[in-house]
Short mmCIF file of C-alpha atoms (C1' of nucleotides) in Angstrom, two decimals:
data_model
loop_
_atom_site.label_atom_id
_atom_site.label_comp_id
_atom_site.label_asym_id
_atom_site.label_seq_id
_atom_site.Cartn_x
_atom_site.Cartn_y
_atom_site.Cartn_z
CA UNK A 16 -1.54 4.96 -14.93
CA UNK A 17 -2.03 5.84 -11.22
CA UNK A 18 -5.87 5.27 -12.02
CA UNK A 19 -5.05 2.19 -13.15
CA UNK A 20 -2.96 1.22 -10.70
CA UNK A 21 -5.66 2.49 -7.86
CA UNK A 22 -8.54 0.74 -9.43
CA UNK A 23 -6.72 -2.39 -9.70
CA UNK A 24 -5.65 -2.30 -6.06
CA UNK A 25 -9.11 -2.08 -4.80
CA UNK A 26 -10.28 -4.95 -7.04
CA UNK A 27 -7.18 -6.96 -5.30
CA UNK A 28 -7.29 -6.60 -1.97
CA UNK A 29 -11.39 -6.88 -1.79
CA UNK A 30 -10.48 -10.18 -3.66
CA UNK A 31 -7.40 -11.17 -1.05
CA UNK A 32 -9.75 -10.12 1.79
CA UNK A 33 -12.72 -12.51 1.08
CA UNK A 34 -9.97 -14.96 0.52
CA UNK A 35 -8.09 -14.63 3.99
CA UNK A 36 -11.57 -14.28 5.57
CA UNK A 37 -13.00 -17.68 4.61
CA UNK A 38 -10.52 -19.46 7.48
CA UNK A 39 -11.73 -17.56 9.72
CA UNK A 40 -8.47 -15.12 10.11
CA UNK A 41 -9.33 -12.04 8.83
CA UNK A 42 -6.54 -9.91 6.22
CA UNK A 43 -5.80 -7.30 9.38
CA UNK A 44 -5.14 -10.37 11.70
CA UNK A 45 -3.41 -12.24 9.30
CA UNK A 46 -1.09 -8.97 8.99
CA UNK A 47 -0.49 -8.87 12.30
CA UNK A 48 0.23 -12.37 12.60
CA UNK A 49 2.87 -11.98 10.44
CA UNK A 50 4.71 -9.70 11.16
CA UNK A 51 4.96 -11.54 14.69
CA UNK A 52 6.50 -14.47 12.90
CA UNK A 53 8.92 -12.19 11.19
CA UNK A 54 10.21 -9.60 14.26
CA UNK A 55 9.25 -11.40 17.15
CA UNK A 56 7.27 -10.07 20.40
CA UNK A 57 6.36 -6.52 20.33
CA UNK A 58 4.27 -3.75 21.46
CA UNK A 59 0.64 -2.78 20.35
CA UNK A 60 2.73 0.61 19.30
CA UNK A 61 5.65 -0.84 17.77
CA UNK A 62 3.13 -2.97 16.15
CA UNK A 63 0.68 0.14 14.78
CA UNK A 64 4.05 2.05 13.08
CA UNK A 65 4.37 -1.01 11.20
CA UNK A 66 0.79 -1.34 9.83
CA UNK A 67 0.46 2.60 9.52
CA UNK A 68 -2.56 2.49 11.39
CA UNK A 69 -3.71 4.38 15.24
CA UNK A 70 -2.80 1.86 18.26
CA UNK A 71 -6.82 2.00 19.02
CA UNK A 72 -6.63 -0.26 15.33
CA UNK A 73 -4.17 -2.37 16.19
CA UNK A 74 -5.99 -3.34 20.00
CA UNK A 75 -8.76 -4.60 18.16
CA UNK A 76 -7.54 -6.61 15.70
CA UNK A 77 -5.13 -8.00 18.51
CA UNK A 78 -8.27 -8.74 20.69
CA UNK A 79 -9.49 -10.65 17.89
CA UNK A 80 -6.18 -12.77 17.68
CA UNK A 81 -6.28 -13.15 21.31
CA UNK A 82 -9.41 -14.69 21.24
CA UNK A 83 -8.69 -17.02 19.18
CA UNK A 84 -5.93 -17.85 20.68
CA UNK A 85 -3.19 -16.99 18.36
CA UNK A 86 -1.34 -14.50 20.04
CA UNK A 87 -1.10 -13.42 24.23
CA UNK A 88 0.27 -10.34 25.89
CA UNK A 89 2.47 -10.11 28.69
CA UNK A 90 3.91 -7.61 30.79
CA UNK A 91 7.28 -6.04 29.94
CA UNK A 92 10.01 -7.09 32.02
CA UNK A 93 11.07 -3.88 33.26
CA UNK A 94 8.42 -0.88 31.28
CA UNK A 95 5.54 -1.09 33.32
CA UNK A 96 3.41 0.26 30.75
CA UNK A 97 3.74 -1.91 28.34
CA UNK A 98 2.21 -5.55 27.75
CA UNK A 99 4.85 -7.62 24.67
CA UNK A 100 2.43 -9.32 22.70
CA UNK A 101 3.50 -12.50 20.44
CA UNK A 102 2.87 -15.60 19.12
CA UNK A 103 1.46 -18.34 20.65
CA UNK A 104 2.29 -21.98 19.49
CA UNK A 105 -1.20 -22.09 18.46
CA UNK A 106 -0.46 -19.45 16.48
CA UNK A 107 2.58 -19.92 15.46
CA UNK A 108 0.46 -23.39 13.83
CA UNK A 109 -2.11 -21.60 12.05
CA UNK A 110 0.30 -19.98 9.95
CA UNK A 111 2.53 -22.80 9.33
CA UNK A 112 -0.69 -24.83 7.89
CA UNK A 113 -1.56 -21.72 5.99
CA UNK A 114 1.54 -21.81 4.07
CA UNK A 115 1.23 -25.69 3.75
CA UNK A 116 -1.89 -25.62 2.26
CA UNK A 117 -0.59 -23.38 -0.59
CA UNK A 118 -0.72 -20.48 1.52
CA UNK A 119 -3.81 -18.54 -0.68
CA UNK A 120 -4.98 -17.17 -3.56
CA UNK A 121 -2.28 -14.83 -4.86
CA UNK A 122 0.64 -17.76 -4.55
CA UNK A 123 -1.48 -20.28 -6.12
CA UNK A 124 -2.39 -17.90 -8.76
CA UNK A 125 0.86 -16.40 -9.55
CA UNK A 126 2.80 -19.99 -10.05
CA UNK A 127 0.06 -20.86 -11.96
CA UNK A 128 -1.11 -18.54 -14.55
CA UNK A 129 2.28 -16.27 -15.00
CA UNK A 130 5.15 -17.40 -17.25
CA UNK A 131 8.70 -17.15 -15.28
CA UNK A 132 9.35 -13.66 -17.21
CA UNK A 133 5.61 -12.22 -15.62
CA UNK A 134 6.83 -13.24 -12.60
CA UNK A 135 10.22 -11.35 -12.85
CA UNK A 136 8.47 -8.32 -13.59
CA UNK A 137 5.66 -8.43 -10.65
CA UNK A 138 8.97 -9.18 -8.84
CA UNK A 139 10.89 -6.05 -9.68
CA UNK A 140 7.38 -3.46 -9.48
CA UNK A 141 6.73 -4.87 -5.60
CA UNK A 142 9.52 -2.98 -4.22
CA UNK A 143 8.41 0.17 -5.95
CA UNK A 144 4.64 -0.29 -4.88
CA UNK A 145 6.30 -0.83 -1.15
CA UNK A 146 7.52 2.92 -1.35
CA UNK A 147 4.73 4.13 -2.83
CA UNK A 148 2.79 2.26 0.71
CA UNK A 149 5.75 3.94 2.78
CA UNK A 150 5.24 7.51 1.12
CA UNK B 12 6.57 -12.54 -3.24
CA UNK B 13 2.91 -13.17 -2.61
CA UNK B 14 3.48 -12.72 0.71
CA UNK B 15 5.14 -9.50 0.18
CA UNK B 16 3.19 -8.33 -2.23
CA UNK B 17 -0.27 -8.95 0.50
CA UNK B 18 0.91 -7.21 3.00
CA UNK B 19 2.05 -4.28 0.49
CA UNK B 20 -1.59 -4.07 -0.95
CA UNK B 21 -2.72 -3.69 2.22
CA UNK B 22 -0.68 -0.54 3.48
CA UNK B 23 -0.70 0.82 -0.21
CA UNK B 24 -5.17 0.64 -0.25
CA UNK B 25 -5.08 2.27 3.66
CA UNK B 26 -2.83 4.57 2.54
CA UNK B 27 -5.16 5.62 -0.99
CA UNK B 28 -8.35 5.14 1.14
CA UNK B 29 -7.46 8.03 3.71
CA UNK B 30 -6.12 9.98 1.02
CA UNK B 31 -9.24 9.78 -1.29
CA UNK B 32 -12.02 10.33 1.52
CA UNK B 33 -10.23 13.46 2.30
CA UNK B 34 -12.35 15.53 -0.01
CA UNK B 35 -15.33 13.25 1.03
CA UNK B 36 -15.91 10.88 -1.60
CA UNK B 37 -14.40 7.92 -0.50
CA UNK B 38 -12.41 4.82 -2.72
CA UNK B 39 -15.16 3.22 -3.69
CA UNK B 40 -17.26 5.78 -4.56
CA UNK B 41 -14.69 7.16 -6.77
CA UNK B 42 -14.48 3.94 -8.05
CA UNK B 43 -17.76 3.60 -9.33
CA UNK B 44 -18.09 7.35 -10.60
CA UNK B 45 -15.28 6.26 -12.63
CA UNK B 46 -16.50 3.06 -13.83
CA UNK B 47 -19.74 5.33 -15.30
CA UNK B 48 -17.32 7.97 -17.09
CA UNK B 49 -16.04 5.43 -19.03
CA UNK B 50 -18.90 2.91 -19.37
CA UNK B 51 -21.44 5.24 -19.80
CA UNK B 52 -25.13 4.95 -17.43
CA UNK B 53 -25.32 1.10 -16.28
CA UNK B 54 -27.61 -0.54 -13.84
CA UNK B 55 -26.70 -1.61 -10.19
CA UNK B 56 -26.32 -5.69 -10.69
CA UNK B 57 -23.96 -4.46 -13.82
CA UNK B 58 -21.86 -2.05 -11.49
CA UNK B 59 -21.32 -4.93 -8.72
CA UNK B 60 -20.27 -7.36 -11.30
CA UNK B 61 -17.68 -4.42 -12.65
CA UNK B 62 -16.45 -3.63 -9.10
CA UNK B 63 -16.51 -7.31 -8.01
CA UNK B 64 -19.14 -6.95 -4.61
CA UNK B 65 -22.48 -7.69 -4.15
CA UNK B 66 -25.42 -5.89 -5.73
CA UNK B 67 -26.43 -4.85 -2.27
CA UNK B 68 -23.21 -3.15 -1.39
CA UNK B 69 -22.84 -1.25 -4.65
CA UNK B 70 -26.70 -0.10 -3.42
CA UNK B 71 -24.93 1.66 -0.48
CA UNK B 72 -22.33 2.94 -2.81
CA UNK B 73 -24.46 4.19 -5.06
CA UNK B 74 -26.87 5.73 -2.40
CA UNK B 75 -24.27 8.02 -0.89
CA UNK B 76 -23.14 9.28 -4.45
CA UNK B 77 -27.22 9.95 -4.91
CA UNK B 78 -27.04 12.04 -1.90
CA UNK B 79 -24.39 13.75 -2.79
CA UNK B 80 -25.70 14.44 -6.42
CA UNK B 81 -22.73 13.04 -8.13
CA UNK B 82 -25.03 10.42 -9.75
CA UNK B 83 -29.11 9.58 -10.70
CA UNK B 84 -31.01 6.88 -11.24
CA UNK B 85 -33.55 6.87 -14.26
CA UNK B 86 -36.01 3.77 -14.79
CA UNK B 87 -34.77 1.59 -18.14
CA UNK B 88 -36.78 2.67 -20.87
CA UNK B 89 -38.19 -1.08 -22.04
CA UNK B 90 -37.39 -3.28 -18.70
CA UNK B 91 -39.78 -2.19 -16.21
CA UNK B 92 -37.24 -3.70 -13.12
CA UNK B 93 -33.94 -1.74 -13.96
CA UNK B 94 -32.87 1.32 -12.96
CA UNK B 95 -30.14 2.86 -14.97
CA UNK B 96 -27.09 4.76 -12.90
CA UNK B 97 -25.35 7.47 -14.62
CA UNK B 98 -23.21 10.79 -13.83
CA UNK B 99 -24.46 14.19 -13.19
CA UNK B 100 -23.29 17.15 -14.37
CA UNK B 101 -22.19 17.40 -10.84
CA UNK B 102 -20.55 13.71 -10.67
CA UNK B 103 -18.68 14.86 -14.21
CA UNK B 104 -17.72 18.27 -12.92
CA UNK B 105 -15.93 16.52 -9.38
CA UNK B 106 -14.38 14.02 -11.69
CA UNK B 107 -12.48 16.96 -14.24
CA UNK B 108 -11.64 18.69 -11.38
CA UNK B 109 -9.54 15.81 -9.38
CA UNK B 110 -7.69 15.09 -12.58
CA UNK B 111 -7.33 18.53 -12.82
CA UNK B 112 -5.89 19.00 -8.81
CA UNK B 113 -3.31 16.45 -9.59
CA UNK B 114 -5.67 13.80 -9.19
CA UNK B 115 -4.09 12.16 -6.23
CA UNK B 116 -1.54 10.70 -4.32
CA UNK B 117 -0.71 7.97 -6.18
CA UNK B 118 -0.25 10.17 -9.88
CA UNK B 119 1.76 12.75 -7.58
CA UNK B 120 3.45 10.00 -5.84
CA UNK B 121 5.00 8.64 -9.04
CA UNK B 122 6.03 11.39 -10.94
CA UNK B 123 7.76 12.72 -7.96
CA UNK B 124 9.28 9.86 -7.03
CA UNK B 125 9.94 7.45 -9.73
CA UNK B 126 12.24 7.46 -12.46
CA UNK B 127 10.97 7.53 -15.56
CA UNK B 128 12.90 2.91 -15.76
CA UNK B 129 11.11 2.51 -12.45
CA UNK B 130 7.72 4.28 -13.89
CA UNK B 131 8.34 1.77 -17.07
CA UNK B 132 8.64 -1.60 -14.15
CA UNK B 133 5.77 -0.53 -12.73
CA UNK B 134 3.48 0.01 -16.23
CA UNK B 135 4.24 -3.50 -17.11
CA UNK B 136 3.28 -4.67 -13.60
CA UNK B 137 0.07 -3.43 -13.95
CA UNK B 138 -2.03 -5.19 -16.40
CA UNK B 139 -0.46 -8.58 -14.47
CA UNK B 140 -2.05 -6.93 -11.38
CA UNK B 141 -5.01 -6.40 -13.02
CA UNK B 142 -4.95 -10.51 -14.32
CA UNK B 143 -4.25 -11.45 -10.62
CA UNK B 144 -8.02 -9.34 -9.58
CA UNK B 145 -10.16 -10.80 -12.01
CA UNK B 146 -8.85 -14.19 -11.14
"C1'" DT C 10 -39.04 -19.19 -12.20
"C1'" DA C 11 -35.37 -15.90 -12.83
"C1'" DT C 12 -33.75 -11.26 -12.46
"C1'" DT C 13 -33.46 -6.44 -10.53
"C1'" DG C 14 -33.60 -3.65 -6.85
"C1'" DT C 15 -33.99 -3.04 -2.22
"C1'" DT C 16 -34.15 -3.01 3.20
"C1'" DA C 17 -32.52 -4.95 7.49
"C1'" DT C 18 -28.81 -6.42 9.90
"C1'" DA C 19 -24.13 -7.60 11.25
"C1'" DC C 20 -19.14 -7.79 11.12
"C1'" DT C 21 -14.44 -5.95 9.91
"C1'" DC C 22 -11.51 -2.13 9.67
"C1'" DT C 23 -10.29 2.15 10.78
"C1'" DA C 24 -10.69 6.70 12.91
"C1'" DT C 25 -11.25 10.45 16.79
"C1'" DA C 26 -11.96 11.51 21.52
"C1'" DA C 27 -11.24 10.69 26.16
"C1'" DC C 28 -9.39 8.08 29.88
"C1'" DT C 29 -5.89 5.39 33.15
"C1'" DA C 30 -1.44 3.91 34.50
"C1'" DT C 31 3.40 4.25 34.30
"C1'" DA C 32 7.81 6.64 33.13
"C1'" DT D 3 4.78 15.94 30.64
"C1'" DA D 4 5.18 12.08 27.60
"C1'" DT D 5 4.21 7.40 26.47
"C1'" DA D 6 1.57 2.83 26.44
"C1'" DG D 7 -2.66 0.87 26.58
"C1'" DT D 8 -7.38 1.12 26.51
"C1'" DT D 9 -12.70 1.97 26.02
"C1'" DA D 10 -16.45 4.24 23.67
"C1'" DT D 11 -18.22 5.54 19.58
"C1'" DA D 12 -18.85 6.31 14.64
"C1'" DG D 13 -18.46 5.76 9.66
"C1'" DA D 14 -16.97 3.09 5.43
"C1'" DG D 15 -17.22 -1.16 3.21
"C1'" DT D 16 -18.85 -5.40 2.66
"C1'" DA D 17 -21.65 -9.56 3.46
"C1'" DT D 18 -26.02 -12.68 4.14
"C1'" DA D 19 -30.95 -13.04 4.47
"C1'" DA D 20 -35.37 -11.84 3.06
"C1'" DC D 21 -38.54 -9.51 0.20
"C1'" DA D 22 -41.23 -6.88 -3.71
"C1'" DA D 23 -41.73 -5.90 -8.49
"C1'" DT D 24 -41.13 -7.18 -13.11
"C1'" DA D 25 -39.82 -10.33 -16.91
#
DNA sequence: TATTGTTATACTCTATAACTATA
DNA sequence: TATAGTTATAGAGTATAACAATA
């Protein structure tokens, strides 16, 4: 089963990848993005916990964001080592058209191909592949 | 839930990919030396099709496994422009011993940490998974 | 003409190592 | 000393473009 499981995962996310990529917003960035939405202005730290990947991974994918627009650092109020990075409106934009436009490929095709009861059960095994990501 | 379920791919494949390039074959090389245990030898366009990527990047794949002995490629008996990929001894020896190590995080994972309800949840999940890759 | 295999090249994602600035 | 951020560099994974050999 956990062969299964592994092969299938790879087959997934190279599919949700190409997907993502084709606006222009990379899976990674659109990660990141994200999770900005969700918890608000944070640090490129803070921000690499979350992702379980090294800060040096995070910077770049936050470089890329920054030059496109969608997200800006600024200095912490009173830490002066860190910079808070978050949304800009632009940002903030990109993903609200993103989940406009029927947000992507795994929404679309989970409404459409699954019967209610499929659903229920991809429902309940998410939670359970979330602990298996949080080890 | 597709949200949810992106962003849970995504830590659940970093979290695999560091695990399985620890002993130096990485995810999608294990991918593919699986793909040949069970399908038998193939040929390179057949393998990309399998593993959903380009002909070009299974190449590269398939390259590094060459090097490493784990697979050879023998010229088609009848068609003059395929090469046929299969498993060495040395490819099927590396493959009976990671089932035989426990195989892997994931298989260790959930045995360890799933009941055997929450084991049932996620074998139905699966093959819906599985619909959701090949689109 | 179509298919198979390939090389060259580039970009994303991630890592390790080494550094600077601030606490 | 510890933490936050960063640059430099490298390797995996994938893609597009262009090409040779064979069908």
């Amino acid at each position: 089963m956990a062969e299964e499981l592994q092969l299938t995962l790879g087959l997934l996310v190279r599919q949700v990848r190409a997907a993502s990529a084709a606006d222009g917003v990379t899976l990674s960035q659109t990660s990141v993005l994200k999770h900005l939405a969700r918890e608000g202005s944070t640090t490129a730290v803070e921000l690499a916990r979350a992702e379980k990947v090294r800060p040096q991974s995070v910077i770049a994918t936050v470089n890329a964001l920054q030059e496109q627009g969608f997200v800006a650092r600024t200095p912490h109020p009173t830490d002066g080592r860190q910079l808070l990075i978050a949304l800009t409106a632009q940002g903030r934009e990109f993903l609200r058209k993103r989940q406009a436009t029927g947000l992507g490929l795994l929404a679309q095709l989970m409404t459409e191909r699954f019967t209610p009861a499929e659903q229920q059960t991809l429902a309940a095994a998410i939670p359970l592949l979330r602990r298996l990501a949080e080890h």
